[in-house]
XYZ file of C-alpha atoms in Angstrom:
159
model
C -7.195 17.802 37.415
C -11.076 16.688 37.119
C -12.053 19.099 39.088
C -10.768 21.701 36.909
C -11.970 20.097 33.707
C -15.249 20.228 35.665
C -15.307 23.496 36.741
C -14.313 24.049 33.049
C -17.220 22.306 31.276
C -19.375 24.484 34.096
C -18.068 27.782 32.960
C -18.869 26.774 29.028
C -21.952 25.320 29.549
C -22.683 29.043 31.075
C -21.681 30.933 28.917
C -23.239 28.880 25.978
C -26.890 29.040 28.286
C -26.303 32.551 28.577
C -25.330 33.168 25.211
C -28.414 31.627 23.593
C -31.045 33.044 26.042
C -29.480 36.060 24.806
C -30.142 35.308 21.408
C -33.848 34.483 21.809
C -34.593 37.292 24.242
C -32.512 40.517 22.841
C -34.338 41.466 19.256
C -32.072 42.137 17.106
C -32.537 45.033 14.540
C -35.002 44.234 12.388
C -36.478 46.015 9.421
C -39.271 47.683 8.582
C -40.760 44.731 6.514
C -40.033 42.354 9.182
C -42.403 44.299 11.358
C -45.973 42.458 10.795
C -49.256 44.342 12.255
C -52.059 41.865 12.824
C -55.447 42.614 13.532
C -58.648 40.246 14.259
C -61.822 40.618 11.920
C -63.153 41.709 15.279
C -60.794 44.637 16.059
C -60.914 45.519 11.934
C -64.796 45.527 11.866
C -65.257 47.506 15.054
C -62.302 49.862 13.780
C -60.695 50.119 16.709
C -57.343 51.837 16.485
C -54.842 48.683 17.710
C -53.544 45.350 16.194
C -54.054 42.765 18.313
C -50.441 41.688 17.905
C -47.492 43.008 16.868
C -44.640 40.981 15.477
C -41.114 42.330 14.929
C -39.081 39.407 13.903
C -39.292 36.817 16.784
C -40.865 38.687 19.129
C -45.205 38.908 19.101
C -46.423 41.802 21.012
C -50.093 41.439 22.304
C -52.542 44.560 23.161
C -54.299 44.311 26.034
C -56.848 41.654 26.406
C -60.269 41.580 28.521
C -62.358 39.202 29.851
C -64.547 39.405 26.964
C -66.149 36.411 25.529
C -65.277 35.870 22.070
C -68.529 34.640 20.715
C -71.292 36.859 22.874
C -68.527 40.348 22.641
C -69.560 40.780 26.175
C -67.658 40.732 29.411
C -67.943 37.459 31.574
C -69.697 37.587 34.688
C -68.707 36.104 37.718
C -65.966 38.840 38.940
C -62.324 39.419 38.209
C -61.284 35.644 38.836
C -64.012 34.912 35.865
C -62.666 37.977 33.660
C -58.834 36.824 34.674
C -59.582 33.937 33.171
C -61.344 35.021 30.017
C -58.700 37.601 29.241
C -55.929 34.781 29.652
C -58.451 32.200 27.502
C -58.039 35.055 24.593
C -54.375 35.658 25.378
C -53.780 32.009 24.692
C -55.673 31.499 21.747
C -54.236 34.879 19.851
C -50.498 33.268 21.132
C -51.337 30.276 19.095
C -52.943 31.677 15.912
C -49.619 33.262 15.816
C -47.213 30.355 15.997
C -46.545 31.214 20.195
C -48.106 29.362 23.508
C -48.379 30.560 26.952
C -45.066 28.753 27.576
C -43.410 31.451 25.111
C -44.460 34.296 27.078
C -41.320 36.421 28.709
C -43.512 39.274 30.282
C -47.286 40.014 31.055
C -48.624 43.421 32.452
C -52.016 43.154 34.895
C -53.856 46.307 34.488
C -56.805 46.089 37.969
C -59.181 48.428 38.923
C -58.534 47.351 42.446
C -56.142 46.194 44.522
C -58.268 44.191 46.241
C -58.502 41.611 43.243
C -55.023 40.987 43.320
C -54.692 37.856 45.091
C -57.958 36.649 43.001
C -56.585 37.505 39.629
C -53.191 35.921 40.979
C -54.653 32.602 41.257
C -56.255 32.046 37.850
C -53.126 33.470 36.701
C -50.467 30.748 37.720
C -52.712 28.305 36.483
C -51.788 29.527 32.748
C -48.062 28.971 33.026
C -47.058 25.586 34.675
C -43.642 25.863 33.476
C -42.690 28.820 34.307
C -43.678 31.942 35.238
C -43.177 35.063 33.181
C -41.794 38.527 34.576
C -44.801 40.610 35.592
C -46.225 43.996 36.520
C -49.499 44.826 38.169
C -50.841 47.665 38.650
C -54.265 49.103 39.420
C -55.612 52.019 37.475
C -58.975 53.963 37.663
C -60.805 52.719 34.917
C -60.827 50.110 32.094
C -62.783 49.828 28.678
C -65.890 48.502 29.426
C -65.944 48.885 33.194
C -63.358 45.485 32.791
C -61.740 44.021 36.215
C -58.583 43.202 34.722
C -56.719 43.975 31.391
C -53.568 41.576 30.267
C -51.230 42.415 27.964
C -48.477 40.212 27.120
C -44.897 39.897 24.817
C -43.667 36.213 23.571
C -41.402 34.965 21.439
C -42.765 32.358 18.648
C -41.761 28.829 19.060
Protein backbone atom coordinates (compact mmCIF):
# COMPACT_ATOMS: atom_id res chain seq x y z
CA UNK A 1 0.00 0.00 0.00
CA UNK A 2 3.04 2.63 0.52
CA UNK A 3 4.39 1.82 -2.34
CA UNK A 4 1.48 2.82 -4.26
CA UNK A 5 0.84 5.99 -2.30
CA UNK A 6 4.48 6.54 -3.31
CA UNK A 7 4.39 5.89 -6.69
CA UNK A 8 1.28 8.15 -6.38
CA UNK A 9 2.83 11.28 -4.83
CA UNK A 10 5.65 10.55 -7.80
CA UNK A 11 3.18 10.75 -10.58
CA UNK A 12 1.66 14.26 -9.01
CA UNK A 13 4.66 15.73 -8.18
CA UNK A 14 5.25 15.18 -12.19
CA UNK A 15 2.73 16.30 -13.47
CA UNK A 16 2.63 19.47 -11.18
CA UNK A 17 6.76 19.99 -12.34
CA UNK A 18 5.65 19.55 -15.71
CA UNK A 19 2.73 21.57 -15.53
CA UNK A 20 4.47 24.70 -14.22
CA UNK A 21 7.61 24.52 -16.47
CA UNK A 22 4.95 24.63 -18.92
CA UNK A 23 3.58 27.65 -17.67
CA UNK A 24 6.83 29.64 -17.53
CA UNK A 25 8.20 28.34 -20.82
CA UNK A 26 5.00 28.26 -23.36
CA UNK A 27 3.99 32.23 -23.91
CA UNK A 28 0.81 32.50 -23.80
CA UNK A 29 -1.08 34.91 -26.21
CA UNK A 30 -0.32 38.10 -25.43
CA UNK A 31 -1.41 41.41 -26.84
CA UNK A 32 -0.20 43.89 -28.75
CA UNK A 33 0.39 46.30 -25.74
CA UNK A 34 2.02 43.67 -23.81
CA UNK A 35 4.67 43.56 -26.48
CA UNK A 36 7.49 46.17 -25.15
CA UNK A 37 10.41 47.19 -27.77
CA UNK A 38 13.48 48.40 -25.92
CA UNK A 39 16.30 50.02 -27.31
CA UNK A 40 19.74 51.37 -25.66
CA UNK A 41 20.65 55.20 -26.09
CA UNK A 42 23.43 53.49 -27.98
CA UNK A 43 21.41 51.53 -30.59
CA UNK A 44 18.80 54.84 -30.71
CA UNK A 45 21.70 57.34 -31.32
CA UNK A 46 23.51 55.24 -33.90
CA UNK A 47 19.93 54.47 -35.48
CA UNK A 48 20.41 51.20 -36.01
CA UNK A 49 17.32 49.34 -37.11
CA UNK A 50 16.91 46.67 -33.88
CA UNK A 51 15.81 46.88 -30.16
CA UNK A 52 18.10 45.45 -28.12
CA UNK A 53 15.36 43.44 -26.43
CA UNK A 54 12.18 42.44 -27.05
CA UNK A 55 9.66 41.63 -24.37
CA UNK A 56 6.32 39.90 -25.02
CA UNK A 57 4.86 39.28 -21.67
CA UNK A 58 7.38 37.07 -19.73
CA UNK A 59 9.54 36.32 -22.22
CA UNK A 60 12.77 39.09 -23.12
CA UNK A 61 14.16 38.50 -26.48
CA UNK A 62 17.81 39.80 -26.95
CA UNK A 63 19.45 40.82 -30.52
CA UNK A 64 22.58 39.68 -31.09
CA UNK A 65 25.38 40.88 -28.98
CA UNK A 66 29.27 41.40 -29.85
CA UNK A 67 32.23 41.58 -28.12
CA UNK A 68 32.10 45.20 -28.13
CA UNK A 69 33.17 47.19 -25.22
CA UNK A 70 30.55 49.30 -23.91
CA UNK A 71 32.50 52.35 -22.99
CA UNK A 72 35.37 52.51 -25.98
CA UNK A 73 32.29 51.10 -28.88
CA UNK A 74 35.11 49.03 -30.11
CA UNK A 75 35.63 45.33 -30.36
CA UNK A 76 37.93 43.68 -27.63
CA UNK A 77 41.12 42.38 -28.61
CA UNK A 78 42.55 39.34 -27.58
CA UNK A 79 40.55 36.79 -30.02
CA UNK A 80 37.20 35.09 -29.87
CA UNK A 81 37.70 33.78 -26.16
CA UNK A 82 38.15 37.77 -25.33
CA UNK A 83 35.06 38.76 -27.68
CA UNK A 84 33.04 35.51 -26.14
CA UNK A 85 33.39 37.02 -23.18
CA UNK A 86 32.56 40.62 -23.93
CA UNK A 87 29.47 39.67 -25.87
CA UNK A 88 28.28 37.48 -22.77
CA UNK A 89 29.52 40.62 -20.27
CA UNK A 90 26.77 42.75 -22.44
CA UNK A 91 24.31 39.86 -22.59
CA UNK A 92 24.32 39.85 -18.83
CA UNK A 93 24.10 43.30 -18.09
CA UNK A 94 21.05 44.02 -20.79
CA UNK A 95 19.37 40.60 -18.87
CA UNK A 96 19.50 42.57 -15.72
CA UNK A 97 18.46 46.11 -16.75
CA UNK A 98 15.49 44.16 -17.74
CA UNK A 99 14.47 42.38 -14.57
CA UNK A 100 16.29 38.74 -16.08
CA UNK A 101 19.92 37.07 -15.14
CA UNK A 102 21.92 34.63 -16.98
CA UNK A 103 20.22 31.98 -14.82
CA UNK A 104 16.82 32.97 -16.72
CA UNK A 105 18.13 32.23 -20.01
CA UNK A 106 16.22 29.08 -21.87
CA UNK A 107 18.15 29.37 -25.27
CA UNK A 108 21.31 31.18 -26.73
CA UNK A 109 22.35 31.09 -30.51
CA UNK A 110 26.47 31.33 -31.24
CA UNK A 111 26.87 32.94 -34.52
CA UNK A 112 31.27 32.09 -35.42
CA UNK A 113 33.09 32.95 -38.24
CA UNK A 114 34.98 29.77 -37.74
CA UNK A 115 34.69 26.60 -36.62
CA UNK A 116 37.83 26.52 -35.34
CA UNK A 117 36.81 28.87 -32.32
CA UNK A 118 34.37 26.59 -31.17
CA UNK A 119 35.93 24.87 -28.41
CA UNK A 120 37.44 28.50 -27.37
CA UNK A 121 34.16 30.28 -27.36
CA UNK A 122 32.77 27.03 -25.54
CA UNK A 123 34.85 27.59 -22.60
CA UNK A 124 34.14 31.21 -21.69
CA UNK A 125 30.73 30.19 -22.36
CA UNK A 126 29.97 27.61 -19.48
CA UNK A 127 31.52 29.87 -17.24
CA UNK A 128 28.26 32.24 -17.59
CA UNK A 129 25.73 29.65 -16.51
CA UNK A 130 26.78 27.59 -13.37
CA UNK A 131 23.39 26.38 -12.88
CA UNK A 132 22.46 25.27 -15.75
CA UNK A 133 23.03 25.31 -19.11
CA UNK A 134 20.66 26.72 -21.67
CA UNK A 135 19.62 24.93 -25.07
CA UNK A 136 22.02 26.13 -27.76
CA UNK A 137 22.85 26.45 -31.44
CA UNK A 138 26.14 27.28 -33.07
CA UNK A 139 26.77 27.87 -36.12
CA UNK A 140 29.49 29.50 -38.20
CA UNK A 141 28.64 31.99 -40.89
CA UNK A 142 30.84 34.05 -43.34
CA UNK A 143 30.87 37.27 -41.92
CA UNK A 144 29.81 39.36 -38.87
CA UNK A 145 29.30 43.23 -38.27
CA UNK A 146 32.43 44.55 -37.62
CA UNK A 147 34.66 41.68 -38.70
CA UNK A 148 33.26 40.21 -34.91
CA UNK A 149 34.45 36.47 -33.87
CA UNK A 150 31.35 35.60 -32.30
CA UNK A 151 27.73 37.04 -32.14
CA UNK A 152 25.23 35.82 -29.10
CA UNK A 153 21.86 36.17 -29.12
CA UNK A 154 19.79 34.99 -26.39
CA UNK A 155 15.75 34.51 -25.09
CA UNK A 156 14.95 34.53 -21.09
CA UNK A 157 12.24 34.70 -19.13
CA UNK A 158 12.21 37.61 -16.30
CA UNK A 159 12.54 36.50 -12.79
Amino acid sequence: MNSIRYLSSIITMTFLLLSYAILILIPLPVSADEIRFIRSDRVERLELPFSDVVRVGNMLYLSGMLGVDPNQHVLVEGGVAAQTRQALDNIKALLEANGSDMNHVVKCTVFLTSSDDWAAMSEVYKTFFNEHLPARSAVTVKGLARNALVEIECIAILK
